[in-house]
PDB file of C-alpha atoms in Angstrom:
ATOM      1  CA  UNK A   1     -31.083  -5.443  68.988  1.00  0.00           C
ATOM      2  CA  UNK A   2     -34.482  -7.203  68.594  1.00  0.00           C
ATOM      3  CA  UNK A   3     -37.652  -5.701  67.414  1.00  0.00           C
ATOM      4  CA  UNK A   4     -40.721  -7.653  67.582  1.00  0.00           C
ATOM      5  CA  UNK A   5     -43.732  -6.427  66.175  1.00  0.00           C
ATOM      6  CA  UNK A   6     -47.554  -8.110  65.961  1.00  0.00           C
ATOM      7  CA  UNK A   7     -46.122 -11.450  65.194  1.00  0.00           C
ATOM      8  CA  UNK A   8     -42.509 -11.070  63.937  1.00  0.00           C
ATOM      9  CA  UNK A   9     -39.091 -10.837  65.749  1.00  0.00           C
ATOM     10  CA  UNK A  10     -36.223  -9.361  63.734  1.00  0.00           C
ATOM     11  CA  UNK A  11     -32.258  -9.499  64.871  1.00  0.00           C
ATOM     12  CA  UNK A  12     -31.318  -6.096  63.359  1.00  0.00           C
ATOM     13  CA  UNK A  13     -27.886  -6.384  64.669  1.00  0.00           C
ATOM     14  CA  UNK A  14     -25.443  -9.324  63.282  1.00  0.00           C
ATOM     15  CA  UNK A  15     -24.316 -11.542  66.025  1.00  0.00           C
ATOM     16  CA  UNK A  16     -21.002 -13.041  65.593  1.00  0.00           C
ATOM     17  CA  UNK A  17     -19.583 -16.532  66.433  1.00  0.00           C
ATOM     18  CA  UNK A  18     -15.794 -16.463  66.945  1.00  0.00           C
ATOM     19  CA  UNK A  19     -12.623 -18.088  68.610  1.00  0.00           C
ATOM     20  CA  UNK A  20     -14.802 -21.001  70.603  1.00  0.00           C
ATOM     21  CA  UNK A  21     -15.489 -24.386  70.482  1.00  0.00           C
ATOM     22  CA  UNK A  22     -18.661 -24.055  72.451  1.00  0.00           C
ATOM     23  CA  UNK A  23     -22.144 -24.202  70.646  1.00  0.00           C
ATOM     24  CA  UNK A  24     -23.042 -20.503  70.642  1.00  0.00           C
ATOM     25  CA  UNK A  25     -26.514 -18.494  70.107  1.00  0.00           C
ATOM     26  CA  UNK A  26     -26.332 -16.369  67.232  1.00  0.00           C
ATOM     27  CA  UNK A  27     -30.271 -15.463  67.715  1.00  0.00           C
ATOM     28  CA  UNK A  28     -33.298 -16.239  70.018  1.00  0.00           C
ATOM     29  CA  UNK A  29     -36.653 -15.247  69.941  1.00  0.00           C
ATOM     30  CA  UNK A  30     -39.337 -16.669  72.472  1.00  0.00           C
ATOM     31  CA  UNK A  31     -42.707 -17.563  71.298  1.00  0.00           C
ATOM     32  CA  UNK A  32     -44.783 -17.300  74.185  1.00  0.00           C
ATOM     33  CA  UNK A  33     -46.849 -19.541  76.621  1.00  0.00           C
ATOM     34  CA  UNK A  34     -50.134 -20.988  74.161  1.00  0.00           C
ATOM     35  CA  UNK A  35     -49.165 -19.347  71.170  1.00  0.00           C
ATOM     36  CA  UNK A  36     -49.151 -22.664  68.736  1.00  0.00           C
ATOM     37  CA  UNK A  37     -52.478 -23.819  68.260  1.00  0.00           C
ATOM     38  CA  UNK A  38     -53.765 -26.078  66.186  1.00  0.00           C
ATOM     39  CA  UNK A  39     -53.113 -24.394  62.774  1.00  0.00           C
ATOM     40  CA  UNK A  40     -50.836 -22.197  63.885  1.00  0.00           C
ATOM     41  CA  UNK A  41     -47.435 -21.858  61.269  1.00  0.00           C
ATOM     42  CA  UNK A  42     -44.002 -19.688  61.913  1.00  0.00           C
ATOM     43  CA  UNK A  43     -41.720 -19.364  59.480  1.00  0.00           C
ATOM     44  CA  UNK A  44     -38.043 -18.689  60.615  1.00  0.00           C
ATOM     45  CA  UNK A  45     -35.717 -17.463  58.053  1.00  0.00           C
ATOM     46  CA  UNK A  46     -32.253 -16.945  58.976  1.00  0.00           C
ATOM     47  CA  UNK A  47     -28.891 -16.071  57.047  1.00  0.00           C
ATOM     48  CA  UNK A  48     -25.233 -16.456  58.587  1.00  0.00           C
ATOM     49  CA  UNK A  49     -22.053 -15.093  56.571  1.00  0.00           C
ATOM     50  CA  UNK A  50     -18.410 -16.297  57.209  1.00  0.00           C
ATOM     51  CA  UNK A  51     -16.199 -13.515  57.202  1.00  0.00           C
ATOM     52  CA  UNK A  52     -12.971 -15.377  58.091  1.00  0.00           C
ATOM     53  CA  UNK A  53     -11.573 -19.265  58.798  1.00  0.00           C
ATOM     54  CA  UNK A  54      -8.430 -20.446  59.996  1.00  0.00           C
ATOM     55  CA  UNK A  55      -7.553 -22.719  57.552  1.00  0.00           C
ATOM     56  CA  UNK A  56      -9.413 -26.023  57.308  1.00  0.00           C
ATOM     57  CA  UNK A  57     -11.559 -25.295  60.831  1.00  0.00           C
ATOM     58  CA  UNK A  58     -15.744 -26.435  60.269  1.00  0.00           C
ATOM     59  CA  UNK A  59     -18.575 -24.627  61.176  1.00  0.00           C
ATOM     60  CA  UNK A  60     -22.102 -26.108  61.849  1.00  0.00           C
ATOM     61  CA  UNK A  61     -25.279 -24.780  62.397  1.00  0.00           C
ATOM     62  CA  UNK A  62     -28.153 -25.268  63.574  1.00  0.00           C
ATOM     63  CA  UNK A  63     -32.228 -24.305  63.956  1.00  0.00           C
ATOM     64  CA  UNK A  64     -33.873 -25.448  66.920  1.00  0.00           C
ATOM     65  CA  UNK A  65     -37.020 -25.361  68.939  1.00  0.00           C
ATOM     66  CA  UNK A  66     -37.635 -25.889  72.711  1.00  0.00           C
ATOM     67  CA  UNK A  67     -33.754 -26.908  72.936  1.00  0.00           C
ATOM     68  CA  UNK A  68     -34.500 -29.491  70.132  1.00  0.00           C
ATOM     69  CA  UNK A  69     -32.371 -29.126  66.787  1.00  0.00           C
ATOM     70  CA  UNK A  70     -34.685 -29.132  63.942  1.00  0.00           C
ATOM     71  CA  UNK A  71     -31.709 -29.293  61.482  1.00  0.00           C
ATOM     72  CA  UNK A  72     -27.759 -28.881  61.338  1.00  0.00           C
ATOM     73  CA  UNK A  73     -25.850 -28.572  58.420  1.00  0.00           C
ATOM     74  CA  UNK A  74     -23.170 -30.833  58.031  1.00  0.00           C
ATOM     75  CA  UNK A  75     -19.610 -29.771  59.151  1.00  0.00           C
ATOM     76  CA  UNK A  76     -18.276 -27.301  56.614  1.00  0.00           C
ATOM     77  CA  UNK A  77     -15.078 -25.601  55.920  1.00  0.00           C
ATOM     78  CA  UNK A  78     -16.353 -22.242  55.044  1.00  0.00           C
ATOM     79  CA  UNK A  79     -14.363 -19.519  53.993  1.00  0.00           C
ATOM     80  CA  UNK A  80     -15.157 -15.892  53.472  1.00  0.00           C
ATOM     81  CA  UNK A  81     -18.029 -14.934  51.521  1.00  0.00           C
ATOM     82  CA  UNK A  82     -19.299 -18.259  52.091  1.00  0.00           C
ATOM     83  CA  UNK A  83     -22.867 -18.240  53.435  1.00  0.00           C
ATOM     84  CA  UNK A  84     -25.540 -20.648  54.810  1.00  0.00           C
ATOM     85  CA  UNK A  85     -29.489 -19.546  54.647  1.00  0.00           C
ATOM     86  CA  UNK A  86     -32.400 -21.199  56.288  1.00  0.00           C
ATOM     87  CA  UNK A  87     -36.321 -21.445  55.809  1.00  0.00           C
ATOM     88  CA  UNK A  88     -38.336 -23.380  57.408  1.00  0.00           C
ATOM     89  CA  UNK A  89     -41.818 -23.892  58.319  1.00  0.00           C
ATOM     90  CA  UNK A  90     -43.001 -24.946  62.134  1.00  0.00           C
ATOM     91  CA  UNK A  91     -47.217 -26.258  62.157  1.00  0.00           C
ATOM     92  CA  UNK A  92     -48.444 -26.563  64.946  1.00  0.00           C
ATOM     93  CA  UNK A  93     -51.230 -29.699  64.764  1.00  0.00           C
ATOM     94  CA  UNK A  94     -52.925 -29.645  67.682  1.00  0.00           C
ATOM     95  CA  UNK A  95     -53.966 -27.016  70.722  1.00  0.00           C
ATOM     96  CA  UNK A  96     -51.638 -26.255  73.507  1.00  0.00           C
ATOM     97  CA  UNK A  97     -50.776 -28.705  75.880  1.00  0.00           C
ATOM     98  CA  UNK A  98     -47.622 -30.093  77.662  1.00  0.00           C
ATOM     99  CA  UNK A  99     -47.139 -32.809  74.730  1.00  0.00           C
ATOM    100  CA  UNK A 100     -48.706 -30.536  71.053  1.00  0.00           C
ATOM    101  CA  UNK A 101     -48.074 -32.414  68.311  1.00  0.00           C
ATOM    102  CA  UNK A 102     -45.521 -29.890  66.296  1.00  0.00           C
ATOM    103  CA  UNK A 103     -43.779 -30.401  62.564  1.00  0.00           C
ATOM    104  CA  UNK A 104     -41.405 -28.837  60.716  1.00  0.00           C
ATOM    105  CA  UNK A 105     -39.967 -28.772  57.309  1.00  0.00           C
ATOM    106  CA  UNK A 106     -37.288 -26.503  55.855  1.00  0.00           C
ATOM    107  CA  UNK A 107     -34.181 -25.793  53.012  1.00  0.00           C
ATOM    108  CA  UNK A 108     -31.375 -24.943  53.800  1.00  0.00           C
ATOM    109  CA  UNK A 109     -28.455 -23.429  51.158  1.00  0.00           C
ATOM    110  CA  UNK A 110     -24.852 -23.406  52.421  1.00  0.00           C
ATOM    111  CA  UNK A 111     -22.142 -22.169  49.752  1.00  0.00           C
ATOM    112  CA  UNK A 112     -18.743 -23.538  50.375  1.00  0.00           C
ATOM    113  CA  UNK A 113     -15.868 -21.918  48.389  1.00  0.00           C
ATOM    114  CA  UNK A 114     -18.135 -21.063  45.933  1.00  0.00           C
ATOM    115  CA  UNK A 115     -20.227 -24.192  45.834  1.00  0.00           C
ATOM    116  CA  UNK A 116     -23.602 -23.864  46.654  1.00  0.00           C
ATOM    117  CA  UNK A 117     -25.536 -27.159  47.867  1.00  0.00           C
ATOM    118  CA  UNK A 118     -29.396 -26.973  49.068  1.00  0.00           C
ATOM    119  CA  UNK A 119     -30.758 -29.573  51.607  1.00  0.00           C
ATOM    120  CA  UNK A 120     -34.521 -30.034  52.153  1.00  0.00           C
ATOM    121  CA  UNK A 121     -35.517 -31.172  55.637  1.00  0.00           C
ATOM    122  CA  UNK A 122     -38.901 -32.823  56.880  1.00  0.00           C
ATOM    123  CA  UNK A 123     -38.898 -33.370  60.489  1.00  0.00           C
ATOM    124  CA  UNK A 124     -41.221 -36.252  61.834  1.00  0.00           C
ATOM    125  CA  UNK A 125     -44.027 -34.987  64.270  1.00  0.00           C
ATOM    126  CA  UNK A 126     -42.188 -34.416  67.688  1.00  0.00           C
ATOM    127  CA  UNK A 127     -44.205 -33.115  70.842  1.00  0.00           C
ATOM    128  CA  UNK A 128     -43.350 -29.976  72.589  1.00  0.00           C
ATOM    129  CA  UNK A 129     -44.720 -28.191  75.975  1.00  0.00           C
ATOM    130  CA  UNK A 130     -46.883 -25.325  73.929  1.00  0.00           C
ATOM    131  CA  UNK A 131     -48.904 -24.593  76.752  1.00  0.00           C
ATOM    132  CA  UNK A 132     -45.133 -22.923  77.631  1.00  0.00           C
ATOM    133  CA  UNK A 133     -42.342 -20.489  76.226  1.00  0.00           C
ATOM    134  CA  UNK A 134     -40.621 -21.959  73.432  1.00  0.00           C
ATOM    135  CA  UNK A 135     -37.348 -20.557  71.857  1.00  0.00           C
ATOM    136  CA  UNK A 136     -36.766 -20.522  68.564  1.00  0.00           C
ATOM    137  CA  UNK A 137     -32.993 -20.064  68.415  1.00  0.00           C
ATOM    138  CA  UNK A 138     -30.088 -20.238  65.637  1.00  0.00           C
ATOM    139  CA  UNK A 139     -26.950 -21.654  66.958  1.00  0.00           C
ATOM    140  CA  UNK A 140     -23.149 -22.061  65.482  1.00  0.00           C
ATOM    141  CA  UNK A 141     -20.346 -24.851  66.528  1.00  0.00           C
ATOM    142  CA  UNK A 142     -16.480 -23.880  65.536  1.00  0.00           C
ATOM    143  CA  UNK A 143     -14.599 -27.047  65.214  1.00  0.00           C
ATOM    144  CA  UNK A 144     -11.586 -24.887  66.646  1.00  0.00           C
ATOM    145  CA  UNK A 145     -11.090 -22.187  68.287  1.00  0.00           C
ATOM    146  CA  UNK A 146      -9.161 -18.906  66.529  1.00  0.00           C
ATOM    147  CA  UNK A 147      -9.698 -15.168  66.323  1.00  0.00           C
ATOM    148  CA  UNK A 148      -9.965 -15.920  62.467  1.00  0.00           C
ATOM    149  CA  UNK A 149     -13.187 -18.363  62.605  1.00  0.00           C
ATOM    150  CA  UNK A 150     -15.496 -15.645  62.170  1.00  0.00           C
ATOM    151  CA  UNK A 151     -19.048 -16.214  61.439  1.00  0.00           C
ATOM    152  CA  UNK A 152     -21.952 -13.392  61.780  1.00  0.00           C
ATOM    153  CA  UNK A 153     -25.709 -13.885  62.103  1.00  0.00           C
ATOM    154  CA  UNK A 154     -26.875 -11.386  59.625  1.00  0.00           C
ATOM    155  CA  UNK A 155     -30.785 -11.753  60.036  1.00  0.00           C
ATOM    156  CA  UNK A 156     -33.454 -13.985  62.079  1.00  0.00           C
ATOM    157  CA  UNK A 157     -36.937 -13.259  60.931  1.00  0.00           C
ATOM    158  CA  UNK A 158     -39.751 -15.322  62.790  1.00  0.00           C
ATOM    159  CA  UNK A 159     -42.787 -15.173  61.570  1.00  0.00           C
ATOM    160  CA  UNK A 160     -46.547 -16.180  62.425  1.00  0.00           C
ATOM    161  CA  UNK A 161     -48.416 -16.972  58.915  1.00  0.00           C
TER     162      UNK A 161
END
């Protein structure tokens, strides 16, 4: 379930990644039509737990915008308990137009068995359509598929600041 209110969407439910090899959606939210002006910052914090892995199998996952990925963490064998959690910033520098001049900067944690490692992120200006929806969406990649890769989407705030 989703619930959006003013200028925040919420997954409420945990979305789970399991047995596939294809990139999967854990959460989406769509920022609509003209909504990043010049000025104009969301802040999308998200948190995915591993629950299970079939033995050495890699997870990845990744933030993107408008079908563009932002950031992915590296491949990781994660294990239960194990978790990965994002924040990241998306400014919006100029008003909307097919080609808005959009940046975005972020860290990232990921804890493998117990190890926890933080990666910042500063994403070169890129241009984007903001004149149209945009998703915002949090993604997962399984290196293998088995009904013991299990990894759940436990929350995907987006905010406007």
């Amino acid at each position: 379930m989703i619930v959006s209110h003013r200028n925040r969407c919420l997954v409420v439910v945990s979305n789970t990644i399991t047995n596939t090899t294809t990139e999967t959606t854990f959460a989406k939210h769509t920022i609509p039509a003209n909504t990043l002006k010049a000025g104009t910052i969301l802040r999308v914090r998200a948190s995915v737990r591993v629950t299970g892995n079939a033995g050495s199998d890699t997870l990845v996952i990744k933030i993107r915008l408008g079908g563009v990925t932002l950031y992915a963490t590296s491949a990781a064998a994660m294990v239960a308990n194990d978790v990965a959690i994002f924040d990241f910033l998306i400014v919006s520098r100029a008003a909307p137009s097919a080609a808005s001049s959009v940046h975005s900067s972020g860290l990232t944690v990921v804890s493998v068995g117990g190890t926890h490692g933080v990666k910042a992120s500063c994403i070169a200006p890129a241009n984007y359509a903001t004149n149209g929806a945009l998703d915002v969406d949090l993604r997962g990649l399984w290196s293998a598929a088995s009904a013991s890769d299990i990894a759940i989407c436990e929350s995907f705030v987006v905010d406007r600041i």
